[in-house]
Structures are given as C-alpha cells and as structure tokens.
Coordinates of C-alpha atoms in Angstrom, one line a residue:
M1029 CA -0.2 -0.2 -0.1
R1030 CA 1.3 3.4 -0.9
L1031 CA 0.3 6.1 1.5
L1032 CA 0.4 10.1 1.4
I1033 CA 0.5 11.8 4.5
L1034 CA -1.4 15.4 4.2
G1035 CA -0.4 17.7 6.9
T1036 CA 3.2 17.3 8.4
G1037 CA 2.4 18.6 12.3
G1038 CA 3.3 16.9 15.4
M1039 CA 0.9 14.0 14.8
A1040 CA 1.9 13.2 11.2
N1041 CA 5.4 12.2 12.9
Q1042 CA 3.1 9.2 14.7
H1043 CA 1.4 8.5 11.5
A1044 CA 4.7 8.1 9.5
S1045 CA 6.4 5.9 12.0
R1046 CA 3.6 3.7 12.6
F1047 CA 2.5 3.0 9.1
K1048 CA 6.0 2.8 8.0
A1049 CA 6.3 -0.1 10.5
I1050 CA 3.9 -2.2 9.0
E1051 CA 4.9 -4.5 6.3
G1052 CA 4.1 -3.9 2.6
V1053 CA 3.1 -0.3 3.3
S1054 CA 5.5 2.4 1.7
V1055 CA 5.0 6.5 2.6
V1056 CA 5.6 7.9 -0.7
G1057 CA 4.7 11.2 -0.3
G1058 CA 4.2 14.0 2.0
V1059 CA 1.9 17.4 1.6
D1060 CA 1.8 20.7 3.6
V1061 CA 1.6 24.2 2.7
V1062 CA 4.6 25.3 5.1
P1063 CA 7.8 24.3 3.0
E1064 CA 10.3 24.4 5.6
R1065 CA 8.0 22.4 7.8
L1066 CA 7.3 19.5 4.9
A1067 CA 10.9 19.2 4.1
A1068 CA 12.2 18.8 7.7
F1069 CA 9.6 16.0 8.2
C1070 CA 10.2 14.2 4.6
N1071 CA 13.7 14.3 5.5
E1072 CA 13.1 13.0 9.0
H1073 CA 11.0 10.0 7.7
G1074 CA 12.9 9.3 4.2
I1075 CA 9.8 10.6 2.2
A1076 CA 10.9 11.1 -1.5
N1077 CA 8.0 13.0 -2.9
H1078 CA 7.0 16.7 -1.5
F1079 CA 3.9 18.3 -2.6
T1080 CA 2.7 21.9 -1.3
S1081 CA -0.9 21.6 -2.2
L1082 CA -3.2 18.5 -2.2
E1083 CA -4.0 19.4 -5.9
E1084 CA -0.4 18.9 -6.9
A1085 CA -0.2 15.6 -5.0
L1086 CA -3.6 14.3 -6.4
A1087 CA -2.3 15.3 -10.1
W1088 CA 0.8 13.2 -9.4
G1089 CA -1.4 10.3 -8.1
E1090 CA 0.9 7.4 -7.5
F1091 CA -0.6 6.5 -4.1
D1092 CA -3.4 4.6 -3.0
A1093 CA -4.6 6.1 0.7
V1094 CA -4.4 9.5 2.3
A1095 CA -3.8 10.0 5.9
N1096 CA -5.2 13.4 6.7
V1097 CA -3.5 14.9 9.4
T1098 CA -4.6 18.5 8.8
P1099 CA -5.9 20.9 11.3
D1100 CA -9.6 20.2 12.0
S1101 CA -11.1 22.5 9.9
I1102 CA -9.3 21.2 7.1
H1103 CA -10.4 17.6 7.0
H1104 CA -13.8 18.2 5.2
P1105 CA -12.5 19.7 2.2
T1106 CA -9.4 17.9 1.9
T1107 CA -11.1 14.4 2.6
L1108 CA -13.7 15.0 -0.1
Q1109 CA -10.8 16.0 -2.6
A1110 CA -9.1 12.7 -1.8
I1111 CA -12.3 10.5 -2.2
A1112 CA -13.3 12.2 -5.5
A1113 CA -10.0 10.9 -6.6
G1114 CA -10.8 7.5 -5.6
K1115 CA -8.4 7.4 -2.8
H1116 CA -8.6 5.5 0.6
V1117 CA -8.7 8.1 3.7
F1118 CA -7.5 7.4 7.3
C1119 CA -8.2 10.7 8.8
E1120 CA -7.5 12.3 12.4
K1121 CA -10.2 13.0 14.6
P1122 CA -12.6 14.7 14.5
L1123 CA -13.9 13.8 11.6
A1124 CA -15.2 17.6 10.9
T1125 CA -16.1 20.3 12.9
D1126 CA -20.1 19.4 13.0
A1127 CA -21.9 16.3 12.4
V1128 CA -23.3 18.0 9.1
K1129 CA -20.0 18.1 7.4
A1130 CA -18.9 14.5 9.0
M1131 CA -22.2 12.9 7.8
E1132 CA -21.5 14.4 4.0
M1133 CA -18.0 13.1 4.1
T1134 CA -19.4 9.6 5.5
E1135 CA -22.0 9.6 2.9
A1136 CA -19.0 10.4 0.2
I1137 CA -16.8 7.3 1.3
E1138 CA -19.6 5.0 1.5
R1139 CA -20.7 5.7 -2.2
S1140 CA -17.2 5.8 -3.3
G1141 CA -16.6 2.2 -1.9
K1142 CA -13.3 3.1 -0.8
V1143 CA -12.3 2.6 2.8
G1144 CA -12.7 5.4 5.5
M1145 CA -11.3 5.3 8.8
V1146 CA -10.9 7.6 11.7
N1147 CA -8.0 7.6 14.1
F1148 CA -9.6 7.2 17.4
T1149 CA -6.5 6.9 19.0
Y1150 CA -7.5 5.4 22.2
R1151 CA -9.1 2.2 20.8
N1152 CA -5.8 1.2 20.3
S1153 CA -6.0 0.7 24.4
P1154 CA -6.1 -3.0 24.9
A1155 CA -7.9 -2.7 28.3
L1156 CA -10.9 -1.0 26.2
Q1157 CA -10.8 -3.6 23.9
K1158 CA -11.3 -6.7 26.4
G1159 CA -13.7 -4.8 28.9
R1160 CA -15.7 -3.8 25.9
Q1161 CA -16.1 -7.9 25.2
M1162 CA -16.8 -8.5 28.8
V1163 CA -19.5 -5.9 29.3
L1164 CA -21.1 -7.3 25.8
A1165 CA -20.8 -10.8 26.8
G1166 CA -22.9 -10.0 29.7
E1167 CA -20.6 -10.3 32.6
I1168 CA -21.6 -7.4 34.5
G1169 CA -25.3 -7.8 33.7
A1170 CA -27.6 -5.0 31.8
V1171 CA -25.5 -1.3 32.2
R1172 CA -27.3 0.6 34.6
H1173 CA -24.6 3.4 35.3
V1174 CA -21.3 4.7 33.5
E1175 CA -18.8 7.3 34.8
A1176 CA -16.1 8.6 32.1
S1177 CA -13.5 11.0 32.4
H1178 CA -10.5 12.5 30.2
L1179 CA -8.1 14.4 32.0
Q1180 CA -5.1 16.4 30.7
S1181 CA -3.1 19.3 32.4
W1182 CA -1.0 20.9 29.8
L1183 CA -2.9 24.5 30.7
V1184 CA -0.9 24.0 34.3
G1185 CA 2.1 21.9 33.7
R1186 CA 4.6 22.4 31.0
H1187 CA 5.5 18.5 30.2
W1188 CA 4.1 19.3 26.8
G1189 CA 5.7 22.6 26.5
D1190 CA 4.8 25.9 26.9
W1191 CA 1.1 26.8 25.8
K1192 CA 1.6 30.3 26.1
S1193 CA 4.2 30.6 23.8
E1194 CA 3.7 27.7 21.0
S1195 CA 1.3 27.7 18.5
K1196 CA 0.7 24.2 18.3
W1197 CA -1.2 24.8 21.7
L1198 CA -2.4 28.4 21.1
W1199 CA -4.7 27.3 18.3
R1200 CA -6.4 24.7 20.3
L1201 CA -7.6 27.4 22.6
S1202 CA -9.0 29.8 19.7
K1203 CA -12.3 29.1 18.0
K1204 CA -11.2 31.4 15.0
H1205 CA -8.3 29.0 14.5
G1206 CA -10.8 26.1 14.2
S1207 CA -10.9 24.9 17.6
N1208 CA -13.9 23.5 19.5
G1209 CA -11.8 23.7 22.9
A1210 CA -11.6 20.5 25.0
L1211 CA -14.8 19.4 23.9
G1212 CA -13.9 18.8 20.3
D1213 CA -10.2 17.9 21.0
I1214 CA -10.5 15.4 23.7
G1215 CA -14.2 15.2 24.2
I1216 CA -14.7 13.4 21.2
H1217 CA -12.1 10.8 22.7
I1218 CA -13.8 10.3 25.9
V1219 CA -17.7 10.2 24.5
D1220 CA -16.2 7.3 22.1
F1221 CA -14.5 5.6 24.9
A1222 CA -17.5 5.8 27.0
S1223 CA -19.9 4.6 24.5
Y1224 CA -17.6 1.9 22.8
G1225 CA -16.6 0.4 26.2
S1226 CA -19.9 0.3 27.5
G1227 CA -21.7 -0.8 24.3
L1228 CA -24.1 1.8 24.4
D1229 CA -25.4 4.8 22.5
V1230 CA -26.0 8.1 23.8
A1231 CA -29.8 9.3 23.9
H1232 CA -29.7 12.7 25.4
V1233 CA -27.1 15.1 26.7
F1234 CA -27.1 18.0 29.1
A1235 CA -23.8 19.7 29.1
R1236 CA -21.9 22.7 30.7
L1237 CA -18.8 24.2 29.0
K1238 CA -16.3 26.3 30.9
T1239 CA -13.7 28.6 29.4
F1240 CA -11.3 30.0 32.2
D1241 CA -9.6 33.3 32.3
K1242 CA -6.0 32.6 31.1
A1243 CA -4.5 35.8 29.7
P1244 CA -5.3 39.6 29.9
G1245 CA -7.9 40.3 27.6
H1246 CA -8.4 36.7 27.0
K1247 CA -5.7 37.0 24.3
I1248 CA -2.2 36.3 23.4
G1249 CA -1.0 37.5 20.1
E1250 CA -3.4 36.6 17.4
Y1251 CA -5.2 33.7 19.4
D1252 CA -8.4 34.6 21.2
L1253 CA -8.3 32.3 24.2
D1254 CA -12.3 31.8 23.8
A1255 CA -12.6 28.0 23.2
N1256 CA -13.7 26.0 26.2
D1257 CA -11.2 24.4 28.5
S1258 CA -13.5 22.0 30.7
F1259 CA -16.8 20.2 30.2
T1260 CA -19.3 18.1 31.9
M1261 CA -22.1 16.1 30.6
N1262 CA -25.3 14.1 32.1
V1263 CA -26.1 11.6 29.7
D1264 CA -29.0 9.2 29.2
F1265 CA -28.1 5.9 26.8
T1266 CA -30.4 4.2 24.8
N1267 CA -30.6 1.3 27.2
G1268 CA -32.1 3.5 29.7
A1269 CA -28.7 3.6 31.7
I1270 CA -27.5 7.3 32.6
G1271 CA -23.8 8.4 33.3
T1272 CA -21.7 11.3 33.2
I1273 CA -18.7 12.2 31.0
Q1274 CA -16.4 15.0 31.6
A1275 CA -12.8 16.1 30.3
T1276 CA -10.6 18.8 31.1
R1277 CA -7.1 20.5 30.3
T1278 CA -6.6 21.5 33.8
A1279 CA -6.3 18.5 36.2
A1280 CA -2.8 19.0 37.7
G1281 CA -1.2 15.5 38.0
Q1282 CA -3.0 13.9 35.3
M1283 CA -0.8 14.1 31.9
D1284 CA -3.2 12.0 29.7
Q1285 CA -5.9 9.9 31.4
L1286 CA -9.0 8.2 30.3
R1287 CA -11.0 6.5 32.9
L1288 CA -14.2 4.6 32.7
R1289 CA -16.3 2.9 35.1
V1290 CA -19.3 0.5 33.7
Y1291 CA -21.6 -0.5 36.6
G1292 CA -24.2 -3.3 35.8
E1293 CA -26.9 -5.2 37.7
T1294 CA -24.2 -8.0 38.6
G1295 CA -20.8 -6.4 38.6
S1296 CA -18.6 -3.5 37.6
I1297 CA -15.7 -3.0 35.1
E1298 CA -13.1 -0.2 35.1
M1299 CA -11.1 0.7 31.9
I1300 CA -7.9 2.9 32.4
Y1301 CA -5.7 4.5 29.7
D1302 CA -3.1 6.3 31.6
T1303 CA -0.3 8.1 29.3
G1304 CA 0.5 5.1 27.6
Q1305 CA -0.4 2.4 30.0
S1306 CA -3.6 0.6 30.0
T1307 CA -5.2 -1.1 33.2
L1308 CA -8.4 -3.2 33.4
R1309 CA -10.2 -4.1 36.8
A1310 CA -13.4 -5.9 37.8
C1311 CA -15.7 -6.6 40.5
L1312 CA -17.6 -9.4 39.7
G1313 CA -19.5 -12.4 41.2
E1314 CA -18.9 -13.1 44.6
D1315 CA -16.6 -10.0 45.0
V1316 CA -19.6 -7.9 44.6
H1317 CA -20.7 -8.9 48.1
T1318 CA -17.3 -7.6 49.6
A1319 CA -16.7 -4.8 47.1
T1320 CA -13.2 -6.4 46.1
W1321 CA -12.0 -5.4 42.7
R1322 CA -9.5 -7.6 40.9
D1323 CA -7.0 -6.6 37.9
V1324 CA -8.1 -8.7 34.7
P1325 CA -5.4 -9.7 32.1
F1326 CA -5.6 -8.8 28.6
D1327 CA -3.8 -9.3 25.2
P1328 CA -2.1 -6.8 22.8
V1329 CA -4.7 -5.7 20.3
E1330 CA -4.2 -4.5 16.6
T1331 CA -3.5 -0.6 16.4
N1332 CA -5.8 1.5 13.9
Y1333 CA -3.0 1.8 11.6
Q1334 CA -2.7 -1.9 11.2
R1335 CA -6.7 -2.1 11.2
F1336 CA -6.8 0.3 8.2
V1337 CA -4.2 -1.3 6.3
Q1338 CA -5.8 -4.5 6.5
A1339 CA -9.4 -2.8 5.5
V1340 CA -7.7 -1.6 2.6
R1341 CA -6.3 -4.9 1.6
A1342 CA -9.5 -6.7 2.0
G1343 CA -11.4 -3.8 0.5
K1344 CA -13.8 -3.3 3.6
T1345 CA -14.1 -0.7 6.3
Q1346 CA -13.0 -1.4 9.8
E1347 CA -13.9 0.2 12.8
P1348 CA -13.4 3.5 13.6
S1349 CA -15.2 4.2 10.5
F1350 CA -16.4 7.6 9.2
R1351 CA -19.8 6.8 10.3
R1352 CA -19.0 5.9 13.7
A1353 CA -17.0 9.5 14.0
A1354 CA -20.1 11.2 12.5
N1355 CA -22.6 9.6 15.1
I1356 CA -20.1 11.0 18.0
Q1357 CA -19.8 14.2 16.3
K1358 CA -23.8 14.5 16.9
V1359 CA -23.2 14.0 20.8
L1360 CA -20.7 16.9 20.7
D1361 CA -23.0 19.2 18.7
K1362 CA -25.8 18.3 21.1
A1363 CA -23.4 19.2 23.9
L1364 CA -22.5 22.7 22.5
A1365 CA -26.6 23.2 21.9
S1366 CA -27.2 22.4 25.4
D1367 CA -24.7 24.6 27.0
L1368 CA -26.5 27.4 24.9
S1369 CA -30.2 26.4 25.8
H1370 CA -29.6 25.3 29.2
A1371 CA -31.6 22.4 28.2
D1372 CA -31.6 18.7 27.7
E1373 CA -30.8 17.9 24.1
A1374 CA -32.1 14.4 22.5
L1375 CA -30.2 12.8 19.6
S1376 CA -32.2 11.8 16.8

C-alpha cells in the first residue's frame, strides 16, 4: 500500500512511524503548505515526494491512500477531494467540526466504495477492547450507570511544552483558529471511549462548557482564548442507563488519563488508559458482596493503523469508521447546543 501523508505537524510523525513499521506499506509522499516544515518532515522519515498542495499531489496520483493529519477545519474539504480522486482515507479525529459535514464525508466515502476510517487513538488500548468484550458478553449484567473522564493538564504543567508561547497549543484555545476546545479535541475521545466501552449509544445530553481566564483580555497575540477548557455532560443511553462524561485540560497531576467505569446489575468494570499504560479491573460474582476489585489480564490488540491497512487490503472498512465518527460528532454538537439552551438535547 502506497500512502500519502497530508499535513506534517506533530501528529504526522506518529502516522509516518506507525505506517512505515507495517510490512508492505510505503509512505511515498508528504503534503504541507509550509515548505520548511514539509522538507524537515520528509527528510526525517525518508519520504521522496514533497507537495505544497493536495491538488499537486492528486495530479501526481501515485498513491493508494491518504492519512489526513491536517487541522480539524481542513479535514472536510481535503477528505472530499481525496475521495473524489478515488483514494482510501485514514483521517485524524474529529472527522469534521460539525455533524453535518461529518455525515457528508461519511456518505461520500460509502458511495465511493473506498475505505474510510478515523484515528480514535484510544481504541488502541487493550484494556478498552477487553473490557468492552466483557460488557457485551453480559459479565456485569445489564448496564445501569457509566462514569467517564478524560483528564489532561497541559494548561497548568509544561510537560508537553509552554502553551502560552507555542502555536501548536494556542490554536487549540481559539475558535477562529478552528478549535472547538476541550469538547472538540478530547471530548470526542472520551465520548467514544465511554460509548464503545459500555456498548451503548447516547440518547440525550445535558452539558456545561467552561472557558477560564488565562491571559489579559483573553488573548495572546493573534489567538483569542475563547474555546472551552473543561466540560461536563449528564447523559442518558439508549438502553435506559445514565452516566456522566467529563474532560478538562486543567487536571494537575494527570498527563493524559481516560477512565471509564461501567456499572451493571451484577458487577462492574473499570478501564483506564493513562499516558500509554492500560489497566483493567473488575468487581464480579461473589466479589460484589465484599466490594473487591481484581485486575483482569488482557492481550495486545492491533492498532488503528494496522486495521486501516488490513481494511484497504480487504476492500472493507473496519471500525472506527467515518459513520461512527459522525455519530459521535452528533453528541458533541448536542452538547454545544445544550450549553447554550440550558436544556436537555435529544439525539435523533
């Protein structure tokens, strides 16, 4: 499989390294509107062909699939161009900045017959995959309550750099630069994590978003610091269960932790991804009567990158698909609407 990487910012390095490590995959081209960044990226990863526009790359055309690692607001137009050119697409999350655009992309890829998948990174957690299997197998009975959080701390700690002076962080705080804040950036991950791990779909959302005062006049240079930094959601699931989903960039002491607890009629399961490490625990059977939690072993799982390559070779999309990403985007859109209306919002 010949792969083109579209966008050569920070996350593109992960795509290049992961795809190059898969047997039979060649990263044959890179695209970026910033020539210096493009050249440095291609030199680092040994990529022979450099393009400063997607149009230029499509005119060349000597590739099978596109890894779309452009900024969020650019996913929609560039993915549609790639689909129209007959290419498979592996898109970074979110698929689009709203559900209408995400569904347009979904319908386009499904009509084309090409593979379209989205990089929900935390699907790579073996604890999540094993925990979901246990829930779906009925090991905790019918799900009644779900508790999920995604905690980061880069607004209070400098472990990933200084957000006040680096554009790669500042754009995430600015609506005019295409950011939907913590909701759009990590909210999409924790909503997918909670829904996928519990095996349930969200039916109603009641949400609150919060933007904190981080600089004089809520501005640093060209960046208006107006995107949300934290959110909470109360949700109803389609089976009648309820839950809470929350995320923040201000959780000192938590670099990148996703935590999901699924409580059922007869037991509970906890799935944790914490800065690269996965943990799975359960309270099952007789342990319910003593509130005893035990570690659950799990096996390694294939990554999204590996599943995408397999899907292209088989000609059949695997999960997480464009349609899955579009449905998760609907939850985020309803959360934004709920924050404005101060009311519960139903997903149709």
